[in-house]
């Protein structure tokens, strides 16, 4: 092809790129394929049509090309649509893309299909009837299964662009593809059924029988794909049809022998969509038993995903049925061998409490909560405590005090610091639940214990909670507790708690009145300025820098004078921070 080019610079570059498209060096080929548009601009429309496109076909057919090269080529061929002389010549791009759509490598094949679909956008009917139709028919009839896979996708994407007679022909081809000997073809056909569901009548008459057959396929991957697409398809059916034609099939699949766990998992994933598309009577009689089967599945992945879907089920069933049928199954999962299942149970158990009668919550759900709070796995306990506010809101203050609070008594000694931290973060929620006086009675000791926790994040959170509470009840409500706690920290023999005392003020700077701020800083200064641990004094200096504008001149002057001594301290860090005062 390069023999036809002239010799100016651009054309010399063009010649090089054209030759490099056939290079043995993969890097040169990849670079050259990105220059196809540049080549097309130099060649002009006629030569692109007459020379470049045939040349690309030759490369695809004759050379052993790399995957990256062919993938990039798919993208570049689409862009040639602007350099061949308009829509009248778009069909010329079909031939190279048809070859690429027949490749075994999935990524190349999918790129080619996407490129063909892109080229077909906004085309006239003649383009489809004269060119696109024959290409799809040829792909659908080829012996190599990758071609037939591409045909499934192309029929799905462009079916309604064809005239009625050709649609009928394509539908016949698609029906054959749904029964293809190769599972991958049937799986792709199943996936593309959803692309053609234009009207309810069309779906019910043409596509539904194919889909139901694919649901009964003897290959699991085909069944799974047919189940996965069902949420989009069942919206085309009446609720009675969903119950009769789909739920019935799903139940048969679920109870059949030899079914794989992936099929059961796929059913669990779409079960909420079934609920939304059937009557409540079907939910109770047909779908609830499906839940029960899945919750008792031998694979923990299936049990876990089904648990996540339980709240949707609860919205559509009376509390009496939930108590009788569902609650015993959930109770059986408390001791499940999989921590993932127990974690999922912890995530949903509080969310569903409001669907039960209060006495059922107290007798059935709270025991589950108590057991999960004692679970040996941290993530299980965390998943529960992150949602426990939902059950607190439902059962009322008295029941919270009677049943929930006692379950938290052992948390202060929990060996997992992350769980203790989450609990401390949650403490202000209990305040809203039980009132301040009851809060002090039940949680003040917790607060004091956690203020002396070994982990700094927990100690910091205690004082962050004071800010939350003060914004709700006002600073005066927490003043005495705060002052008392700071004094206890100051007197600790462990320096990390004395450091915590200095840091505690930072959380409340915006709410502490000026007089109280001066008072507590004086207390810190008098007790910690001569501390033997440099880090304590460094944090006192940092605190001063952050609040000095709010301190009285007398307090500031006193501290500045004392700080001069530290300028000559042997500890370099301490003398440095003193120099900043």
Coordinates of C-alpha atoms in Angstrom, one line a residue, residues 45-268:
X45 CA -11.7 9.6 1.8
X46 CA -11.3 7.6 -1.5
X47 CA -8.1 6.0 -0.6
X48 CA -9.3 5.2 2.9
X49 CA -12.2 3.3 1.4
X50 CA -10.3 1.7 -1.4
X51 CA -6.9 1.0 0.2
X52 CA -6.8 1.5 4.0
X53 CA -9.8 -0.6 4.9
X54 CA -8.8 -3.5 2.7
X55 CA -5.3 -3.2 4.2
X56 CA -6.7 -3.5 7.7
X57 CA -8.8 -6.5 6.7
X58 CA -5.6 -8.1 5.4
X59 CA -3.8 -7.5 8.6
X60 CA -6.6 -9.0 10.7
X61 CA -6.9 -12.1 8.5
X62 CA -3.2 -12.9 7.8
X63 CA -1.2 -11.8 10.8
X64 CA -0.8 -13.3 14.3
X65 CA -1.8 -10.1 16.1
X66 CA -1.5 -9.3 19.8
X67 CA -4.7 -8.7 21.9
X68 CA -3.8 -5.1 22.7
X69 CA -3.3 -4.3 19.0
X70 CA -6.6 -5.7 18.0
X71 CA -8.5 -4.1 20.9
X72 CA -7.1 -0.7 19.9
X73 CA -7.9 -1.4 16.3
X74 CA -11.5 -1.9 17.1
X75 CA -11.6 1.6 18.7
X76 CA -9.8 3.2 15.7
X77 CA -12.0 1.6 13.1
X78 CA -15.0 3.4 14.6
X79 CA -13.3 6.7 14.3
X80 CA -12.7 6.1 10.6
X81 CA -16.4 6.7 10.1
X82 CA -15.7 10.4 9.9
X83 CA -13.1 10.0 7.2
X84 CA -14.7 7.7 4.6
X85 CA -17.3 10.1 3.1
X86 CA -20.3 10.0 5.3
X87 CA -23.0 7.5 6.3
X88 CA -23.3 6.2 2.7
X89 CA -20.0 4.4 3.2
X90 CA -20.4 3.3 6.9
X91 CA -21.1 -0.2 5.8
X92 CA -17.4 -0.6 4.6
X93 CA -16.4 -0.6 8.3
X94 CA -18.5 -3.7 8.9
X95 CA -16.2 -6.2 7.3
X96 CA -13.1 -5.6 9.5
X97 CA -15.2 -5.4 12.6
X98 CA -17.1 -8.6 11.7
X99 CA -13.7 -10.4 11.6
X100 CA -12.8 -9.0 15.0
X101 CA -16.2 -9.9 16.4
X102 CA -15.3 -13.5 15.6
X103 CA -12.2 -13.6 17.7
X104 CA -11.9 -16.1 20.6
X105 CA -10.6 -13.4 23.0
X106 CA -13.5 -12.0 24.8
X107 CA -12.2 -8.4 25.2
X108 CA -11.5 -8.1 21.4
X109 CA -14.9 -9.6 20.5
X110 CA -16.7 -7.3 22.9
X111 CA -14.9 -4.2 21.7
X112 CA -15.8 -5.2 18.1
X113 CA -19.4 -5.6 19.0
X114 CA -19.5 -2.3 20.7
X115 CA -17.9 -0.7 17.7
X116 CA -20.5 -2.2 15.4
X117 CA -23.3 -1.0 17.6
X118 CA -21.7 2.5 17.7
X119 CA -21.5 2.6 13.9
X120 CA -25.1 1.5 13.6
X121 CA -26.3 4.5 15.7
X122 CA -28.4 7.0 13.7
X123 CA -28.2 5.0 10.4
X124 CA -30.9 4.8 7.8
X125 CA -33.1 1.7 7.5
X126 CA -31.2 0.7 4.3
X127 CA -28.0 0.3 6.2
X128 CA -29.6 -2.3 8.4
X129 CA -31.6 -4.1 5.7
X130 CA -28.8 -4.2 3.1
X131 CA -25.6 -4.6 5.2
X132 CA -26.1 -5.1 8.9
X133 CA -28.7 -7.9 8.5
X134 CA -26.5 -10.1 6.3
X135 CA -23.5 -9.6 8.7
X136 CA -25.6 -10.7 11.8
X137 CA -27.0 -13.7 9.9
X138 CA -23.5 -14.7 8.8
X139 CA -22.2 -14.4 12.4
X140 CA -25.1 -16.4 13.7
X141 CA -24.5 -19.2 11.2
X142 CA -20.7 -19.6 11.5
X143 CA -19.3 -22.8 13.0
X144 CA -17.0 -21.0 15.5
X145 CA -19.0 -20.2 18.6
X146 CA -17.4 -16.7 19.3
X147 CA -19.2 -15.5 16.1
X148 CA -22.5 -16.8 17.5
X149 CA -21.8 -15.1 20.8
X150 CA -21.4 -11.8 19.0
X151 CA -24.5 -12.4 17.0
X152 CA -26.5 -12.7 20.3
X153 CA -25.3 -9.3 21.4
X154 CA -25.9 -7.6 18.1
X155 CA -29.4 -9.0 17.7
X156 CA -30.2 -7.8 21.2
X157 CA -28.9 -4.3 20.6
X158 CA -30.3 -3.6 17.1
X159 CA -33.3 -5.9 16.7
X160 CA -35.9 -3.1 16.5
X161 CA -33.9 -1.2 13.8
X162 CA -34.9 -3.8 11.2
X163 CA -38.0 -4.2 9.1
X164 CA -40.7 -6.6 10.2
X165 CA -39.7 -9.5 7.9
X166 CA -36.1 -9.3 8.9
X167 CA -37.0 -9.1 12.6
X168 CA -38.9 -12.4 12.2
X169 CA -35.8 -13.9 10.6
X170 CA -33.6 -12.6 13.3
X171 CA -35.9 -13.8 16.0
X172 CA -35.7 -17.3 14.5
X173 CA -31.9 -17.1 14.6
X174 CA -32.0 -15.9 18.2
X175 CA -34.2 -18.8 19.2
X176 CA -31.7 -21.2 17.7
X177 CA -28.9 -19.4 19.6
X178 CA -30.9 -19.9 22.8
X179 CA -30.7 -23.6 22.1
X180 CA -27.1 -23.5 20.8
X181 CA -24.8 -26.5 21.7
X182 CA -22.3 -24.2 23.3
X183 CA -23.2 -23.0 26.9
X184 CA -21.4 -19.7 26.4
X185 CA -23.6 -18.9 23.4
X186 CA -26.8 -19.7 25.4
X187 CA -25.5 -17.7 28.3
X188 CA -25.0 -14.6 26.1
X189 CA -28.4 -15.2 24.5
X190 CA -30.0 -15.2 28.0
X191 CA -28.2 -12.0 28.8
X192 CA -29.5 -10.3 25.7
X193 CA -33.1 -11.2 26.1
X194 CA -33.5 -8.2 28.3
X195 CA -32.3 -5.9 25.5
X196 CA -35.3 -6.7 23.2
X197 CA -38.3 -6.4 25.6
X198 CA -40.0 -3.5 23.9
X199 CA -43.6 -4.3 24.8
X200 CA -45.3 -6.6 27.3
X201 CA -47.1 -8.5 24.5
X202 CA -43.9 -8.9 22.5
X203 CA -42.0 -10.2 25.6
X204 CA -44.8 -12.6 26.6
X205 CA -45.2 -14.1 23.1
X206 CA -41.7 -14.1 21.8
X207 CA -39.1 -14.0 24.6
X208 CA -40.8 -15.5 27.7
X209 CA -40.7 -19.1 26.3
X210 CA -37.0 -18.8 25.4
X211 CA -36.2 -17.3 28.9
X212 CA -38.1 -20.0 30.7
X213 CA -36.2 -22.7 28.7
X214 CA -32.9 -21.1 29.6
X215 CA -34.0 -21.1 33.3
X216 CA -34.2 -24.9 33.0
X217 CA -30.8 -25.2 31.2
X218 CA -28.7 -28.2 32.2
X219 CA -25.6 -25.9 32.6
X220 CA -25.4 -23.9 35.8
X221 CA -23.8 -20.8 34.3
X222 CA -26.7 -20.4 31.9
X223 CA -29.2 -20.8 34.6
X224 CA -27.4 -18.3 36.8
X225 CA -27.3 -15.7 34.0
X226 CA -31.1 -16.3 33.3
X227 CA -31.8 -15.8 37.0
X228 CA -29.6 -12.6 37.2
X229 CA -31.5 -10.9 34.4
X230 CA -34.9 -11.7 35.8
X231 CA -35.4 -8.4 37.7
X232 CA -35.6 -6.5 34.4
X233 CA -37.8 -9.1 32.8
X234 CA -40.5 -9.8 35.4
X235 CA -41.5 -6.1 35.3
X236 CA -43.0 -7.0 31.9
X237 CA -45.3 -9.6 33.4
X238 CA -48.4 -9.3 35.6
X239 CA -48.1 -10.2 39.2
X240 CA -50.0 -13.4 38.7
X241 CA -47.8 -14.3 35.7
X242 CA -44.7 -13.7 37.8
X243 CA -46.1 -16.0 40.5
X244 CA -47.2 -18.7 38.1
X245 CA -44.4 -18.7 35.5
X246 CA -41.3 -17.5 37.3
X247 CA -41.7 -18.1 41.1
X248 CA -42.8 -21.6 40.4
X249 CA -39.7 -22.2 38.2
X250 CA -37.4 -20.7 40.8
X251 CA -38.8 -23.0 43.5
X252 CA -38.4 -26.0 41.3
X253 CA -34.7 -25.0 40.6
X254 CA -34.1 -24.5 44.3
X255 CA -35.5 -27.8 45.4
X256 CA -33.9 -29.8 42.5
X257 CA -31.0 -32.2 43.4
X258 CA -27.5 -31.4 42.3
X259 CA -28.0 -27.6 42.0
X260 CA -24.8 -25.6 42.6
X261 CA -24.4 -23.0 45.3
X262 CA -24.0 -20.3 42.6
X263 CA -27.6 -20.9 41.5
X264 CA -28.8 -20.7 45.1
X265 CA -26.8 -17.5 45.5
X266 CA -28.2 -16.0 42.4
X267 CA -31.8 -16.7 43.6
X268 CA -31.0 -15.0 46.9

